[in-house]
XYZ file of C-alpha atoms in Angstrom:
554
model
C -0.015 0.124 -0.025
C 1.440 3.312 -0.973
C 1.761 6.057 1.532
C -0.641 8.985 1.309
C 0.600 12.422 2.058
C -1.857 15.161 2.718
C -2.046 18.110 0.657
C -3.056 21.576 2.178
C -3.697 23.236 -1.202
C -4.613 20.664 -3.864
C -7.212 22.794 -5.543
C -5.312 24.777 -8.250
C -2.484 25.277 -5.775
C -4.672 27.729 -3.831
C -5.292 27.193 0.044
C -8.324 29.507 -0.067
C -9.969 27.769 -3.058
C -9.019 24.267 -1.220
C -10.734 25.457 2.029
C -13.766 26.569 0.166
C -14.120 23.034 -1.287
C -13.314 21.400 2.152
C -16.230 23.381 3.557
C -18.684 22.035 0.918
C -19.699 18.939 2.898
C -20.176 20.503 6.134
C -22.074 23.675 4.895
C -24.301 21.194 2.629
C -25.204 19.155 5.688
C -26.411 22.386 7.613
C -28.255 23.408 4.674
C -29.992 20.141 4.090
C -30.825 20.262 7.779
C -31.750 23.808 8.356
C -33.210 24.787 5.122
C -34.201 21.842 3.073
C -35.513 20.154 6.317
C -34.070 16.744 5.271
C -34.070 13.947 7.741
C -30.505 13.885 9.480
C -29.740 10.270 8.153
C -30.154 11.305 4.549
C -28.305 14.581 4.990
C -25.493 12.750 6.676
C -25.130 10.136 4.042
C -25.182 12.938 1.120
C -22.485 14.941 2.895
C -20.396 11.824 3.551
C -20.640 10.934 -0.172
C -19.565 14.502 -0.951
C -16.594 14.133 1.308
C -15.327 11.011 -0.258
C -15.602 12.310 -3.598
C -13.547 15.444 -2.674
C -11.025 13.313 -0.910
C -10.382 11.104 -4.042
C -10.932 13.510 -6.743
C -9.349 16.667 -5.257
C -7.240 15.705 -2.212
C -6.035 12.683 -4.333
C -6.497 10.196 -1.662
C -6.384 6.683 -2.649
C -9.812 4.965 -3.000
C -8.950 2.117 -0.745
C -7.607 4.427 2.026
C -10.792 6.663 1.637
C -12.892 3.521 2.012
C -10.897 2.538 5.105
C -11.375 5.861 6.687
C -14.862 5.710 6.154
C -15.259 2.421 7.927
C -13.145 3.557 10.814
C -15.141 6.648 11.361
C -18.318 4.539 11.155
C -17.064 2.165 13.680
C -16.172 5.086 16.046
C -19.667 6.250 15.611
C -20.900 2.904 16.844
C -18.295 2.380 19.465
C -18.162 4.540 21.674
C -20.770 6.913 20.729
C -23.657 4.941 19.825
C -22.704 2.272 22.436
C -23.242 5.242 25.066
C -26.354 6.493 23.432
C -28.162 3.056 23.049
C -27.458 2.135 26.918
C -28.474 5.480 27.999
C -31.824 5.232 26.361
C -32.142 1.614 27.270
C -31.842 2.715 30.978
C -34.210 5.403 30.629
C -36.751 3.139 29.219
C -36.388 0.607 31.909
C -37.537 3.398 34.297
C -40.273 4.291 31.950
C -41.866 0.742 31.570
C -41.722 0.300 35.264
C -43.474 3.424 35.974
C -40.532 4.883 38.184
C -40.256 7.514 35.378
C -43.522 9.028 35.955
C -42.705 8.838 39.709
C -39.617 10.834 39.153
C -41.647 13.520 37.242
C -43.676 13.820 40.406
C -41.044 14.168 42.618
C -39.266 16.812 40.534
C -42.411 18.845 40.462
C -42.775 18.490 44.130
C -39.331 20.378 44.322
C -40.624 23.022 41.921
C -43.534 22.817 39.586
C -41.816 25.675 37.604
C -40.415 24.621 34.534
C -37.893 27.442 34.440
C -36.354 26.330 37.621
C -36.565 22.682 36.466
C -34.548 23.591 33.247
C -31.760 25.173 35.570
C -31.705 22.009 37.974
C -32.046 19.459 35.345
C -30.448 20.606 32.262
C -27.842 22.995 33.631
C -26.871 21.367 36.970
C -27.604 17.678 36.776
C -26.596 17.742 32.929
C -23.295 19.300 33.830
C -22.615 16.460 36.610
C -23.428 13.753 33.943
C -20.993 15.724 31.480
C -18.380 15.536 34.065
C -18.744 11.823 34.323
C -19.839 10.416 30.932
C -20.171 12.946 28.130
C -20.663 11.960 24.619
C -24.423 12.669 24.472
C -25.320 11.003 27.608
C -26.066 14.261 29.552
C -28.479 15.428 26.650
C -30.263 12.154 26.413
C -30.928 11.779 30.180
C -31.704 15.452 31.127
C -34.122 15.725 28.060
C -35.825 12.665 29.192
C -36.083 14.056 32.880
C -37.490 17.278 31.543
C -40.038 15.422 29.790
C -40.988 13.440 32.699
C -41.536 16.686 34.685
C -44.156 17.732 31.877
C -41.973 19.715 29.383
C -42.612 19.500 25.762
C -40.462 17.264 23.614
C -39.144 19.945 21.282
C -38.516 22.341 24.200
C -36.906 19.712 26.366
C -34.432 18.722 23.435
C -33.602 22.519 22.733
C -33.035 23.192 26.624
C -30.917 20.236 27.057
C -28.731 20.855 23.974
C -28.160 24.470 24.863
C -27.522 23.621 28.603
C -24.935 21.277 27.444
C -22.450 24.147 26.581
C -20.972 25.329 29.908
C -19.585 22.069 31.229
C -18.179 20.448 27.962
C -14.666 22.013 28.115
C -14.064 20.123 31.484
C -16.407 17.161 30.651
C -15.531 13.490 31.048
C -12.974 14.293 33.822
C -11.425 17.040 31.720
C -10.414 14.873 28.834
C -10.809 17.711 26.305
C -8.084 19.937 28.459
C -5.974 16.711 28.998
C -5.970 15.926 25.330
C -5.223 19.570 24.406
C -2.097 19.478 26.533
C -0.927 16.198 25.035
C -1.237 17.307 21.298
C 0.309 20.963 21.968
C 2.880 20.121 24.526
C 1.787 22.971 26.607
C 1.472 22.768 30.569
C -1.842 21.106 31.444
C -2.264 23.307 34.596
C -1.893 26.378 32.431
C -4.155 25.328 29.925
C -6.667 24.616 32.693
C -6.160 28.070 34.315
C -6.775 29.724 30.974
C -9.835 27.635 30.157
C -10.945 28.340 33.486
C -10.930 32.069 32.852
C -12.995 31.856 29.679
C -15.847 29.317 30.116
C -17.271 30.922 33.334
C -18.195 33.881 30.986
C -20.510 31.313 28.962
C -21.693 29.775 32.044
C -23.248 32.967 33.453
C -25.236 33.533 30.270
C -26.667 29.956 29.797
C -29.358 30.082 32.730
C -30.708 33.299 31.430
C -31.099 31.742 27.948
C -32.767 28.672 29.370
C -35.457 30.391 31.222
C -36.050 32.627 28.215
C -36.392 29.447 26.016
C -38.931 28.108 28.570
C -40.758 31.086 29.186
C -39.849 34.175 27.050
C -39.455 37.640 28.496
C -41.718 36.794 31.503
C -39.326 33.994 32.372
C -36.315 36.317 32.511
C -38.395 39.042 34.502
C -39.679 36.535 37.068
C -36.573 34.355 37.407
C -33.461 36.387 36.562
C -32.483 36.350 40.086
C -32.339 32.500 40.221
C -30.557 32.386 36.845
C -27.980 34.895 38.061
C -27.313 32.703 41.121
C -27.006 29.669 39.010
C -24.685 31.231 36.329
C -22.334 33.125 38.526
C -22.137 30.084 41.149
C -21.188 27.647 38.399
C -18.809 30.083 36.762
C -17.145 30.942 39.978
C -16.880 27.244 41.001
C -15.300 26.327 37.491
C -12.795 29.126 37.766
C -11.670 28.232 41.493
C -11.547 24.603 40.795
C -9.637 24.610 37.485
C -7.118 27.384 38.670
C -6.480 26.292 42.249
C -7.628 22.724 42.748
C -7.724 19.981 40.176
C -8.822 20.316 36.513
C -10.374 16.703 36.530
C -13.035 17.562 39.069
C -13.827 21.060 37.788
C -17.441 20.238 36.631
C -18.306 17.849 39.568
C -17.566 20.595 41.863
C -19.338 23.256 39.928
C -22.544 21.127 39.488
C -22.878 20.184 43.149
C -22.257 23.673 44.558
C -24.586 25.263 41.887
C -27.373 22.899 42.834
C -27.086 23.648 46.555
C -27.042 27.360 45.633
C -30.126 27.254 43.402
C -32.214 25.403 45.978
C -31.342 28.005 48.502
C -31.961 30.861 46.220
C -35.461 29.315 45.185
C -36.400 29.348 49.016
C -35.148 32.829 49.657
C -36.040 34.715 46.483
C -39.374 32.728 45.930
C -39.879 33.687 42.213
C -43.293 34.080 40.843
C -44.739 30.601 40.347
C -45.596 29.502 36.764
C -47.154 26.039 36.435
C -46.693 24.092 33.162
C -50.109 25.077 31.980
C -49.577 28.768 32.054
C -45.884 28.781 30.812
C -45.664 30.748 27.499
C -44.387 29.127 24.465
C -41.833 31.357 22.665
C -42.548 31.307 19.119
C -41.215 28.190 17.472
C -40.176 26.268 20.518
C -43.086 24.031 21.362
C -43.704 22.394 18.012
C -46.199 19.621 17.343
C -45.938 16.413 19.441
C -43.413 13.624 18.352
C -44.339 10.777 16.241
C -45.269 7.701 17.989
C -43.078 5.014 16.996
C -45.039 2.332 18.277
C -41.940 0.274 19.558
C -42.229 0.715 23.327
C -45.074 -0.664 25.337
C -45.348 1.029 28.593
C -46.834 -1.006 31.413
C -49.357 0.626 33.613
C -47.754 2.872 36.540
C -47.713 0.710 39.791
C -50.415 1.441 42.065
C -48.288 0.997 45.221
C -48.865 3.557 47.951
C -47.110 6.813 47.466
C -45.029 6.288 50.386
C -43.595 3.096 48.787
C -42.870 4.858 45.429
C -40.069 6.944 47.272
C -38.027 9.540 45.952
C -34.938 7.494 46.424
C -36.514 4.752 44.438
C -37.162 7.355 41.521
C -33.459 8.787 41.787
C -31.908 5.437 42.188
C -30.963 4.859 38.383
C -29.092 8.203 38.438
C -27.501 7.614 41.704
C -26.526 4.338 40.461
C -24.868 5.935 37.234
C -23.005 8.483 39.428
C -21.881 5.748 41.691
C -20.698 3.488 38.997
C -18.701 6.284 37.134
C -17.215 7.524 40.415
C -16.120 4.122 41.254
C -14.385 3.905 37.766
C -12.421 6.908 38.820
C -10.877 5.492 41.960
C -7.151 5.400 42.267
C -7.377 1.547 42.447
C -9.911 0.889 39.597
C -9.076 3.766 37.061
C -5.452 2.143 36.455
C -6.719 -1.395 36.234
C -9.440 -0.239 33.722
C -6.889 1.563 31.773
C -4.573 -1.487 31.716
C -7.031 -4.063 30.963
C -10.024 -2.010 29.244
C -8.850 -1.168 25.847
C -7.616 -2.544 22.735
C -5.383 -0.287 20.671
C -4.376 -1.173 17.092
C -3.336 0.484 13.729
C -6.386 0.752 11.572
C -6.047 -1.493 8.460
C -5.768 -0.050 5.121
C -4.286 3.326 6.217
C -0.870 4.821 5.714
C -1.318 8.424 6.012
C 1.053 11.443 6.941
C 0.269 15.066 7.101
C 1.752 17.629 4.974
C 4.913 17.934 6.973
C 5.484 14.128 6.823
C 4.223 13.288 10.187
C 1.979 10.190 10.644
C -1.669 10.987 11.856
C -2.718 9.687 15.197
C -6.230 9.070 13.833
C -4.768 5.845 12.278
C -4.527 4.295 15.742
C -7.835 3.067 16.889
C -8.513 2.772 20.571
C -11.351 0.402 21.057
C -12.312 0.643 24.835
C -14.487 -2.119 26.156
C -14.574 -2.521 29.993
C -13.812 1.166 30.614
C -16.046 2.499 27.862
C -18.736 4.971 29.226
C -21.407 2.736 27.337
C -20.118 -0.343 29.204
C -20.399 1.446 32.316
C -24.013 2.600 31.486
C -24.787 -1.014 30.688
C -23.605 -2.027 34.020
C -25.792 0.696 35.509
C -28.646 -0.678 33.585
C -27.979 -4.331 34.876
C -28.005 -2.940 38.578
C -31.301 -1.067 37.818
C -32.870 -4.224 36.592
C -31.983 -6.051 39.723
C -33.307 -3.142 41.856
C -36.501 -2.831 40.042
C -36.951 -6.562 39.676
C -37.369 -6.373 35.918
C -36.930 -9.859 34.199
C -34.109 -10.509 31.778
C -36.831 -11.320 29.131
C -38.492 -7.864 29.460
C -35.181 -6.050 29.671
C -34.101 -7.671 26.293
C -37.410 -6.772 24.832
C -36.814 -3.192 25.889
C -33.269 -3.301 24.534
C -34.540 -4.558 21.235
C -37.335 -1.757 20.962
C -34.656 0.699 21.961
C -32.442 -0.500 18.763
C -35.536 -0.417 16.636
C -36.468 3.163 17.734
C -32.883 4.340 17.083
C -32.336 2.721 13.718
C -32.082 6.097 11.818
C -30.083 7.750 14.479
C -27.611 4.787 14.145
C -27.348 5.597 10.523
C -26.970 9.450 11.131
C -24.352 9.189 13.884
C -22.286 6.436 11.922
C -22.293 8.540 8.777
C -21.520 11.958 10.501
C -18.256 10.398 12.183
C -17.370 8.742 8.837
C -17.691 12.193 7.306
C -15.466 13.659 10.224
C -12.772 10.927 9.635
C -12.763 11.276 5.894
C -12.391 15.080 6.096
C -9.639 14.638 8.763
C -7.619 11.862 7.166
C -7.764 13.236 3.672
C -6.585 16.796 4.610
C -9.805 18.572 3.995
C -10.172 19.774 7.744
C -6.567 20.813 7.697
C -6.881 22.822 4.502
C -9.968 24.484 6.111
C -8.090 25.119 9.518
C -4.766 26.348 7.853
C -6.614 28.839 5.584
C -8.351 30.372 8.636
C -4.927 30.434 10.541
C -3.361 32.448 7.572
C -5.055 35.611 8.850
C -1.934 36.880 10.743
C -2.863 39.344 13.595
C -6.524 38.898 12.913
C -6.248 35.195 14.027
C -7.376 36.029 17.465
C -11.006 36.812 15.752
C -10.898 33.453 13.869
C -9.600 31.240 16.625
C -12.961 30.808 18.283
C -14.453 29.834 14.815
C -11.966 27.169 14.253
C -12.837 25.720 17.613
C -16.570 26.005 16.603
C -16.104 24.220 13.430
C -14.101 21.342 14.936
C -16.845 20.499 17.424
C -19.621 21.103 14.789
C -17.933 18.334 12.694
C -16.963 15.894 15.293
C -19.543 16.432 18.067
C -16.737 16.257 20.617
C -14.566 18.991 22.222
C -11.915 16.302 22.843
C -11.844 15.299 19.002
C -11.754 18.995 18.155
C -8.747 19.692 20.441
C -6.813 16.583 19.082
C -7.635 17.872 15.563
C -6.952 21.605 15.784
C -5.066 22.170 19.241
C -1.634 22.075 17.607
C -2.850 24.205 14.778
C -4.036 26.832 17.070
C -0.922 27.109 18.988
C 1.257 27.121 15.955
C -0.695 29.842 14.235
C -0.617 31.840 17.529
C 3.025 31.629 17.660
C 3.608 32.767 14.134
C 0.988 35.733 14.627
C 2.711 36.688 17.870
C -0.188 35.702 20.121
C -0.244 33.671 23.306
C -0.227 29.932 22.412
C -2.022 29.191 25.653
C -4.919 31.732 24.942
C -5.348 30.314 21.338
C -5.090 26.604 22.347
C -7.592 27.097 25.241
C -9.873 29.019 23.001
C -10.124 26.056 20.748
C -11.710 24.017 23.530
C -13.611 26.967 25.189
C -15.303 28.343 22.008
C -15.597 24.857 20.617
C -18.399 24.081 23.288
C -20.517 26.491 21.437
C -20.716 24.420 18.347
C -21.679 21.114 20.258
C -25.429 21.956 20.197
C -25.399 22.141 16.268
C -23.248 18.866 15.878
C -25.392 16.416 13.904
C -24.725 13.708 16.262
C -25.773 15.536 19.274
C -28.861 16.566 17.322
C -29.575 13.101 16.632
C -29.198 12.162 20.272
C -31.529 14.780 21.396
C -34.049 13.640 18.822
C -34.054 10.314 19.857
C -34.204 11.023 23.439
C -37.518 12.815 23.057
C -38.980 10.658 20.280
C -38.362 13.001 17.238
C -36.301 10.954 15.209
C -36.224 12.359 11.623
C -36.975 15.925 12.981
C -33.382 17.012 13.825
C -33.606 19.833 11.449
C -36.460 21.361 13.442
C -34.165 21.291 16.585
C -31.390 22.502 14.576
C -33.280 25.733 13.409
C -34.193 26.495 17.022
C -30.484 26.506 18.129
C -28.464 27.920 15.316
C -29.223 31.538 16.153
C -28.282 31.069 19.900
C -25.065 29.158 18.790
C -23.830 31.852 16.402
C -24.726 34.647 18.723
C -23.059 33.109 21.667
C -19.931 32.565 19.262
C -19.965 36.091 18.282
C -20.062 37.432 21.721
C -17.352 35.049 22.892
C -15.041 36.123 19.864
C -15.177 39.697 20.956
C -14.181 38.451 24.477
C -11.362 36.432 23.393
C -10.038 39.192 21.081
C -10.054 41.547 24.014
C -7.881 38.901 25.937
C -5.428 39.067 23.123
C -4.915 42.753 23.731
C -4.024 45.026 26.757
C -7.630 45.410 27.562
C -8.017 41.826 29.033
C -4.612 40.652 28.560
C -3.949 40.350 32.214
C -6.288 37.320 32.211
C -3.862 35.084 30.299
C -1.777 33.203 32.893
């Protein structure tokens, strides 16, 4: 097999023209989702085909290597990402068929029947806790399901959960994005943690305000702004303190737990005007029609046990089990054992690729986690839930089968999107796009956030985006006379704003609320918020690159 070396400017020797062509699959995907209103699986397959054609015809990638890259990306979509999603949805449906999910909704409403407060507690706080432990779509799937249990409409639950899953992402999965960023750039982990911890809090402060607006429009802001302020400031401050002075790995855990406590106290003291689900406003375009009934899950009648027996602890047990299992996996004794025995690492067959400088690409090495995989830990959690709820193996298998049937289009979507990402990355399309943006010289500070945003929008993962663009950001910053730490951290901090629009995360949210095939509808609700937050954050980063806010750079 002949070695393939990536080309940065294969289209007429022009980096700019090459970058324009490289952007075609991604922009086409967004057009098909947002304007043409195609189902996500169809849009993803067409975009994948475009990328493969460009890889072979323009970037001169051998057909066999383009095929191998497609298969590698598809497998990565299945494992670990779909492995996480399938087991998370299966666990949720176990609670649904036993009636405990309805009980959970009652318990949530007993704390607060106000959906605006529920959005902050569940999507923002609990979602951040799940992000810190699991990531890869599990927080969106589970928080959206919990919001629906509390009475929120499906489209709104999906939109709220996706937007809330921004503030914690840079430090998610035990700070995997920052750790990866340090490894690919060679920059000090603690310094990068400090820098990210001086950027993401400014995102966190705004998110609760947007959530209450999405739930209840201007009235929501007017009546619950104080609680939203407490949530945003507490979360941001906790992120700053933990990432700068304690330990980067537990940043989101500390922020989520502290914010839950602060919000509960704030609700008791501030007593915002109560708005029940029936009188909540529906901001234009948020509610949407009800989801299609897939007919695949038969829900048993809710148990008629006495309310005292249907306890709060029983309703929260699946989520406590998830937290417990993931926490045990991080113990000093368990984590090294899983790292040593829980993965297979091998060179992906059919690939022999170097970048434009002749350096072999790390994406050719495939890491297949099995015991330590997030999806495996969720499966274990589900087995424990089966035992606690006394669900028979036969019924659990039936629910698992129905989950697979329901997610069939989501499986195609996620596999195709990750195949698209791998083809773009391995063929050199993504690098052409990134280097074109990085050639802006002193204006690079204005483009750096966009590069991070694109990276997460393509891959659906802040970790993957840092692996892809982290070194590029640091190198371009050095050439432009800017801080390498600032620009590298920006790749991660700004990247989180693209996660809500990533096709794979849209597919996760749509599947969680029973809206498979309507991902484009959710996309259109979020694109304005994503781009607006990116624009504001870009100004903030630019000021950090100047004397105005340069004192914030460690």
